[in-house]
Short mmCIF file of C-alpha atoms in Angstrom, two decimals:
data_model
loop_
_atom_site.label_atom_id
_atom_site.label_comp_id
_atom_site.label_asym_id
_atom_site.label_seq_id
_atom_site.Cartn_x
_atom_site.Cartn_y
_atom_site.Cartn_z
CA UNK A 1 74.67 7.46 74.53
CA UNK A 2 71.63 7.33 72.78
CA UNK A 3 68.84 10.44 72.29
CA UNK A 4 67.01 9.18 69.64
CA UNK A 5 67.53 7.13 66.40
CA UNK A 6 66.86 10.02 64.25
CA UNK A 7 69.58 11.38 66.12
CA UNK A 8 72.32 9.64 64.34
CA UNK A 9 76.48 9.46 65.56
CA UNK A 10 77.08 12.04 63.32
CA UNK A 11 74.64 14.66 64.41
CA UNK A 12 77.00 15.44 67.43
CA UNK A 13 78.10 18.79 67.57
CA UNK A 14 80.91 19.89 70.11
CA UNK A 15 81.59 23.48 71.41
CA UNK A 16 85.16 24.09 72.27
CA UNK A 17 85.70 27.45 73.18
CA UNK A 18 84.91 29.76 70.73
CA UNK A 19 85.19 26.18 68.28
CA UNK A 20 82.24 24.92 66.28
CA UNK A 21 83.14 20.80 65.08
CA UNK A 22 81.59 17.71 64.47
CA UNK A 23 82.28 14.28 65.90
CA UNK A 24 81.81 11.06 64.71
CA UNK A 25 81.31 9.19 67.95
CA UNK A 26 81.03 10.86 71.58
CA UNK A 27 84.09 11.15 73.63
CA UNK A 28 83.30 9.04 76.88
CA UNK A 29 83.08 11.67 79.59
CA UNK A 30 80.06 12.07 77.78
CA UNK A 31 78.95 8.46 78.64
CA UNK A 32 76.09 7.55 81.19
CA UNK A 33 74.38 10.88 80.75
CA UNK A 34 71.60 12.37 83.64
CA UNK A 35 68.54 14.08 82.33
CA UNK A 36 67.83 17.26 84.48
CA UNK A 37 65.79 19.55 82.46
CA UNK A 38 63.90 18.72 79.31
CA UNK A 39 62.39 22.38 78.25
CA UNK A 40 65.18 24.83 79.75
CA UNK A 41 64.48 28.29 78.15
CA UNK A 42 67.86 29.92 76.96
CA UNK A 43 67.70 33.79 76.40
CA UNK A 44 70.49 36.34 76.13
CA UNK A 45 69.65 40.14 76.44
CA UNK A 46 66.26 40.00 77.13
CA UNK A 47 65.49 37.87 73.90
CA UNK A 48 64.62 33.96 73.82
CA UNK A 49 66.10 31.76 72.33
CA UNK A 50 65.31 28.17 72.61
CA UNK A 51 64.29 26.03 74.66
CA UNK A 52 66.86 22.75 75.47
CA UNK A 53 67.00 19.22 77.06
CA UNK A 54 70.24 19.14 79.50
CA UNK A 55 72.18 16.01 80.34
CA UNK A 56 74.88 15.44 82.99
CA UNK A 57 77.30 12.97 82.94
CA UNK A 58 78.97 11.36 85.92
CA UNK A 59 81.94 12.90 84.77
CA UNK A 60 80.63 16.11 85.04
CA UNK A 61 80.51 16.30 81.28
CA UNK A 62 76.93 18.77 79.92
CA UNK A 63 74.89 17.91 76.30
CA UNK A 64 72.41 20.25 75.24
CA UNK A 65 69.45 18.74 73.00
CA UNK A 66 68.51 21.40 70.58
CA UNK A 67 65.39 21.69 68.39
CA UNK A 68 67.73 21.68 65.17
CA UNK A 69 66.96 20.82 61.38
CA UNK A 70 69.53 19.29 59.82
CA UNK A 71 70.12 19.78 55.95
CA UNK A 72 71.41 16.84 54.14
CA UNK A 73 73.03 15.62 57.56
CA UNK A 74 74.71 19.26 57.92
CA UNK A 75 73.93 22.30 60.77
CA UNK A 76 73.18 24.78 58.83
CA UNK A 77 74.68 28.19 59.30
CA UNK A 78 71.47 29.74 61.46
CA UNK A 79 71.78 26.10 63.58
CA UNK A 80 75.62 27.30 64.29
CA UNK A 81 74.86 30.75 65.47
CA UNK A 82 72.36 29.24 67.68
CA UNK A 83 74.23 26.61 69.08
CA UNK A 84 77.17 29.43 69.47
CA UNK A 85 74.55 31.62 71.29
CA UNK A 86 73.31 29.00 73.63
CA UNK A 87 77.12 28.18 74.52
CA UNK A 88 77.44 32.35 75.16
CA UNK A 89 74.73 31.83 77.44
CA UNK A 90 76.18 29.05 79.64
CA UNK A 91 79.46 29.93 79.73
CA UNK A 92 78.63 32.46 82.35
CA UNK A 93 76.74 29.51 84.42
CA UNK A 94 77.87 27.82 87.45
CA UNK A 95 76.93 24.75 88.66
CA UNK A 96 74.53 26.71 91.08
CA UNK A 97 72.18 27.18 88.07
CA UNK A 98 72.62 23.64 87.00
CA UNK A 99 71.36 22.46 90.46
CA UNK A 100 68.68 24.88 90.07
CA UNK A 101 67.29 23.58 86.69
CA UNK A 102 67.84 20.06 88.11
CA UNK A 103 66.09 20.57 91.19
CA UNK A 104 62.80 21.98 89.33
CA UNK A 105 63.32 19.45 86.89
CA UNK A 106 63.15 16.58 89.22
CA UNK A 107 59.98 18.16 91.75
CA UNK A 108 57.87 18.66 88.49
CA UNK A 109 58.78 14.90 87.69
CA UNK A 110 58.70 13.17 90.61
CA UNK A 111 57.06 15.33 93.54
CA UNK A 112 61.03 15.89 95.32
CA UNK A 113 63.67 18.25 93.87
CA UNK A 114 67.11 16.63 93.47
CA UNK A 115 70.46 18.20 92.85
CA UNK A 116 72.47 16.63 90.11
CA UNK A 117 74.35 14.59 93.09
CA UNK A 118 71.50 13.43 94.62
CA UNK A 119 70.61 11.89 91.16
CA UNK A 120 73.74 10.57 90.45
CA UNK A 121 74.21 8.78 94.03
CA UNK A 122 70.44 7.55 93.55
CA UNK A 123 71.17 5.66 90.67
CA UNK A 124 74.39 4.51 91.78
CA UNK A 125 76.40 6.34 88.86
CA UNK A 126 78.48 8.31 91.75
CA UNK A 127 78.69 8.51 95.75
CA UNK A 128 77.88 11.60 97.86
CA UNK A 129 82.38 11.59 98.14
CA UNK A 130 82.68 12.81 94.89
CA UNK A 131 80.46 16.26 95.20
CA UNK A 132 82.89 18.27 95.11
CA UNK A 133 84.79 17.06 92.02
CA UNK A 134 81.58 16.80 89.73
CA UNK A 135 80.68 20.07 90.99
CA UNK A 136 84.17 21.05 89.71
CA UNK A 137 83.88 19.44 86.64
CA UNK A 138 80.62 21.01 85.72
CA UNK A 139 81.74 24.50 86.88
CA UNK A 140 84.75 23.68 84.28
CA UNK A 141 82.51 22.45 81.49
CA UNK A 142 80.88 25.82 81.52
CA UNK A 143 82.90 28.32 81.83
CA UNK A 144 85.10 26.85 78.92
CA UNK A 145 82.05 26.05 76.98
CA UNK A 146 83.09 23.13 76.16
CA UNK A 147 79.87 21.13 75.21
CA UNK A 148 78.46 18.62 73.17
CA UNK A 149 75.32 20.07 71.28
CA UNK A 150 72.43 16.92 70.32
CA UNK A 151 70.22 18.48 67.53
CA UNK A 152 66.80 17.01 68.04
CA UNK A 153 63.82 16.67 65.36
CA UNK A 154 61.88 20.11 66.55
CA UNK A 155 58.15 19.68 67.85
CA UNK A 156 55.27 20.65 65.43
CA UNK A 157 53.91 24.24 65.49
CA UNK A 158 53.72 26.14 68.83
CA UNK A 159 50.70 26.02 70.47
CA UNK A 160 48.88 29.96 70.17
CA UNK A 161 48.30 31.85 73.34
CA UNK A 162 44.30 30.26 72.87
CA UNK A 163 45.03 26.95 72.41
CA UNK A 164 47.33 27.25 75.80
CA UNK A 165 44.56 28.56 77.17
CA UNK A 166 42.28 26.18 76.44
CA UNK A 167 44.26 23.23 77.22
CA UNK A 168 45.48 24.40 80.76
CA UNK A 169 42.01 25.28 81.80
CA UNK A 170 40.75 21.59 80.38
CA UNK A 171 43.34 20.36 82.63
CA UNK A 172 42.35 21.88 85.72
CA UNK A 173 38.42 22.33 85.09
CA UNK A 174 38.43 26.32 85.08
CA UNK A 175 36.78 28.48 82.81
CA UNK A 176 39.17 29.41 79.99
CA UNK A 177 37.29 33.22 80.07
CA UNK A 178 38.89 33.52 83.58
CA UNK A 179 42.79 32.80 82.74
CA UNK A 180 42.62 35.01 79.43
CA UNK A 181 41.00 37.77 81.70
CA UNK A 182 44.35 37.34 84.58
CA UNK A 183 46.75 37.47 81.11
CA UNK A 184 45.23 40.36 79.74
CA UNK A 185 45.00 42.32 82.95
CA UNK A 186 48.89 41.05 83.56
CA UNK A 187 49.67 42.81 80.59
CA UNK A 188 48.20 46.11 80.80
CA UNK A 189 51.26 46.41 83.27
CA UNK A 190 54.15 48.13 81.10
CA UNK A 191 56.96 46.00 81.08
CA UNK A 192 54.78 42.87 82.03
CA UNK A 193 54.95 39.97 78.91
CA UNK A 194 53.90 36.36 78.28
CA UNK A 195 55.10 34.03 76.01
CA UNK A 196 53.89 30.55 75.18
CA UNK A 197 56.91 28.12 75.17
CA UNK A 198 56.94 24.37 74.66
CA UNK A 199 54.20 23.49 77.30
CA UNK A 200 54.76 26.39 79.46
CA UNK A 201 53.11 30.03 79.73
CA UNK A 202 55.16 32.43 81.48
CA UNK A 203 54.49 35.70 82.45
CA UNK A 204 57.87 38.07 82.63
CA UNK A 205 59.06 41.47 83.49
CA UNK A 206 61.57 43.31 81.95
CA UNK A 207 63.63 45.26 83.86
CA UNK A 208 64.52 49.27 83.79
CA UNK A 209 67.09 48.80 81.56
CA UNK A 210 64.85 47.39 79.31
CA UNK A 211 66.66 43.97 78.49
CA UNK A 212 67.04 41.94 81.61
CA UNK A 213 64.10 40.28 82.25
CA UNK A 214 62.88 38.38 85.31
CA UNK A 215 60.40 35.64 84.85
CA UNK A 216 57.22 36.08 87.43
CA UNK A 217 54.78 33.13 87.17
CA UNK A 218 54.91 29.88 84.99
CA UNK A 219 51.70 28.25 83.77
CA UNK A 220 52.46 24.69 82.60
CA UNK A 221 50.96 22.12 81.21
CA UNK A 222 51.83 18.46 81.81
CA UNK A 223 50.31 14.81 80.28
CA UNK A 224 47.57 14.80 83.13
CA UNK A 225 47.53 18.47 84.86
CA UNK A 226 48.12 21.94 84.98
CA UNK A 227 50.37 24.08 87.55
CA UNK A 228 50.64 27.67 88.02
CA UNK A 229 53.94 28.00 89.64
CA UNK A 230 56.72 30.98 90.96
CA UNK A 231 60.58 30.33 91.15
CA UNK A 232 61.64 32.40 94.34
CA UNK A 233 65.19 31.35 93.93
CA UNK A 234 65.16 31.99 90.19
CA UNK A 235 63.79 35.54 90.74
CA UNK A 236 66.15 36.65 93.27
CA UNK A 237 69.35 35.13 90.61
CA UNK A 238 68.10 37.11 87.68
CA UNK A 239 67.74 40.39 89.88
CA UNK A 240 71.44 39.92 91.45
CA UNK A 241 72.92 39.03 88.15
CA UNK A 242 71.54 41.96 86.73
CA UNK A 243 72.57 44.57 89.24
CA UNK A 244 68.79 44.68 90.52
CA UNK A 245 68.14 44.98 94.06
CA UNK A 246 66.92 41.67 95.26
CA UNK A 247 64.86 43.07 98.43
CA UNK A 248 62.44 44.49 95.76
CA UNK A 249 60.78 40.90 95.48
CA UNK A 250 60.25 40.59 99.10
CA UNK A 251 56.66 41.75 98.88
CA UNK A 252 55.58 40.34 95.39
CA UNK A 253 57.04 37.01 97.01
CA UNK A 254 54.99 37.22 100.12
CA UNK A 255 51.82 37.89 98.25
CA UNK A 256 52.03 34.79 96.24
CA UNK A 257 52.80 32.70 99.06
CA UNK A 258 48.84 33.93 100.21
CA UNK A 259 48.22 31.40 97.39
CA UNK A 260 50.51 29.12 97.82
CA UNK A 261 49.35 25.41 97.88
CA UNK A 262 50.49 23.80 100.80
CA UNK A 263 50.02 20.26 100.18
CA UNK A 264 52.57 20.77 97.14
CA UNK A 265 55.53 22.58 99.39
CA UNK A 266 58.60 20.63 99.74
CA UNK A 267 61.62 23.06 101.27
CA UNK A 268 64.91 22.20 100.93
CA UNK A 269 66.14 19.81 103.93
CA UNK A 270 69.82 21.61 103.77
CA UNK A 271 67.81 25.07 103.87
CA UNK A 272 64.90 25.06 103.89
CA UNK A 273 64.37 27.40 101.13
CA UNK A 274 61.47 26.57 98.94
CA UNK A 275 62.93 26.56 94.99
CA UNK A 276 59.11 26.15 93.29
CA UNK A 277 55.86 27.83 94.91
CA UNK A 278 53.26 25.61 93.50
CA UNK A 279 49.68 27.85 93.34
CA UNK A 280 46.08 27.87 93.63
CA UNK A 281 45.18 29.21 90.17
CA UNK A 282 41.76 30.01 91.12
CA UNK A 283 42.04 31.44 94.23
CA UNK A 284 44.88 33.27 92.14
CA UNK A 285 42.81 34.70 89.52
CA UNK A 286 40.20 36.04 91.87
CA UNK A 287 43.36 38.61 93.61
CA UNK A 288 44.07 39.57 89.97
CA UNK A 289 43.77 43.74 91.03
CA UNK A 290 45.52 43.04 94.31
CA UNK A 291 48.88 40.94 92.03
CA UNK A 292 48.95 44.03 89.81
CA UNK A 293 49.37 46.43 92.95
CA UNK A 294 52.85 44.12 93.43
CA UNK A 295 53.81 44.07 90.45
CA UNK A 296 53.57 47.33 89.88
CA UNK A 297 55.17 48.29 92.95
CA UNK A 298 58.25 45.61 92.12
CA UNK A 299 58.27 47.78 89.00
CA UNK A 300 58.72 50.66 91.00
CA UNK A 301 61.18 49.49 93.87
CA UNK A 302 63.02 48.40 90.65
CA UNK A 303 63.21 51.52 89.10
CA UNK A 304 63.90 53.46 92.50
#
């Protein structure tokens, strides 16, 4: 397994249980490992916390790549709590949300979502037999939280709100004036926020109870383009596991699909459901009054 010469045998970090230790070399479950998410946000409560690379091994076996400093070849003490946080997190994960990250991961990449078993059968690491025991596995790895943590050199400074700005609307040859005016009117919406991660700008409400939080629209910005995109499936997860009513999305969802861009759909072929809902940023931008109707209204079926 290699993630990087910087990386180093000894930088590997394994969570078992509620234990923090180090390893010297990588136990081989670990072996063969399946990128399906580079820039996975992690937050617990409401509040972010990093953003991760995943990896899946044939075996079923889950490393987390973590922005991470060492000191003197050490974690230091903030780099435990985080890596104990982020194991919190996942421990309550199934391999449903695994699938879901991988399936993203794989449609921003390539143009066609892929479950982690589609991957592994592509590149001949498992067959389409085994499903149900690397689904197992994974279900397993998480909810014992046992993991094997990669700290990775962390990127230079975060891009500003501006500079995101800027560079998205390069990308897709928009007036920057016209996205910062769509933010800004997003946000008069209490409960509405946006945060710049990594390459990403994602516009989130939180929820009632003031913590849970359900992202709304992701503006991101890749080596060539930009995409304004909504998670449908990802919407309706955070709602349910939060004790929201999911039929409160039903007409924010059915307003964005007015701008949906239909040469970028790809629904599922088991059902047909559509995970990403690529968009038309400037068609987008022009309904600005009419999206802060529905969101306020979600805000309100939420609340109800």
């Amino acid at each position: 397994m290699c993630f990087g010469e910087k990386t180093g045998r000894s930088a590997f970090i394994a969570v078992r249980g509620t234990e923090v230790v180090r390893l010297n070399e990588t136990p081989p479950i670990y072996e063969n490992p399946v990128c399906i998410g580079e820039s996975v946000p992690i937050s617990a409560g409401g509040r972010y916390i990093c953003d991760v690379g995943l990896y899946v091994s044939p075996a079923g076996a889950i490393t987390v790549c973590i922005p991470l400093m060492l000191r003197d070849g050490d974690v230091p003490s903030d780099g435990i709590l985080t890596i104990r946080r982020i194991a919190d997190v996942m421990c309550r994960w199934t391999h449903e949300q695994i699938d879901e990250i991988a399936a993203d991961h794989f449609y921003q990449r390539d143009r066609q979502a892929a479950l982690v078993i589609d991957t592994m059968a592509r590149r001949g690491l498992l067959g389409y037999s085994s499903k149900q025991a690397l689904y197992d596995s994974i279900d397993q790895a998480l909810s014992g939280s046992n993991l094997l943590f990669v700290p990775t050199e962390p990127s230079s400074a975060p891009m500003s709100r501006r500079e995101f700005i800027r560079a998205f609307s390069a990308n897709r040859g928009l007036d920057p004036d016209d996205l910062t005016e769509f933010v800004c009117e997003l946000e008069t919406i209490g409960g509405v926020v946006t945060v710049v991660r990594g390459s990403q700008l994602i516009v989130s409400y939180y929820g009632p109870d003031g913590s849970s939080i359900i992202p709304l629209t992701y503006f991101k910005i890749l080596p060539n383009r930009s995409d304004v995109f909504v998670l449908p499936l990802t919407i309706r997860h955070c709602l349910e596991k939060n004790g929201l009513p999911v039929p409160a999305a039903t007409g924010l969802l059915e307003f964005f699909i007015r701008f949906a861009d239909k040469d970028l759909l790809n629904p599922s072929p088991v059902d047909g459901r559509v995970a990403m809902l690529y968009l038309k940023p400037d068609t987008l931008f022009s309904g600005v009054k009419d999206l802060v109707s529905q969101i306020k209204s979600f805000a309100c079926a939420l609340s109800s």
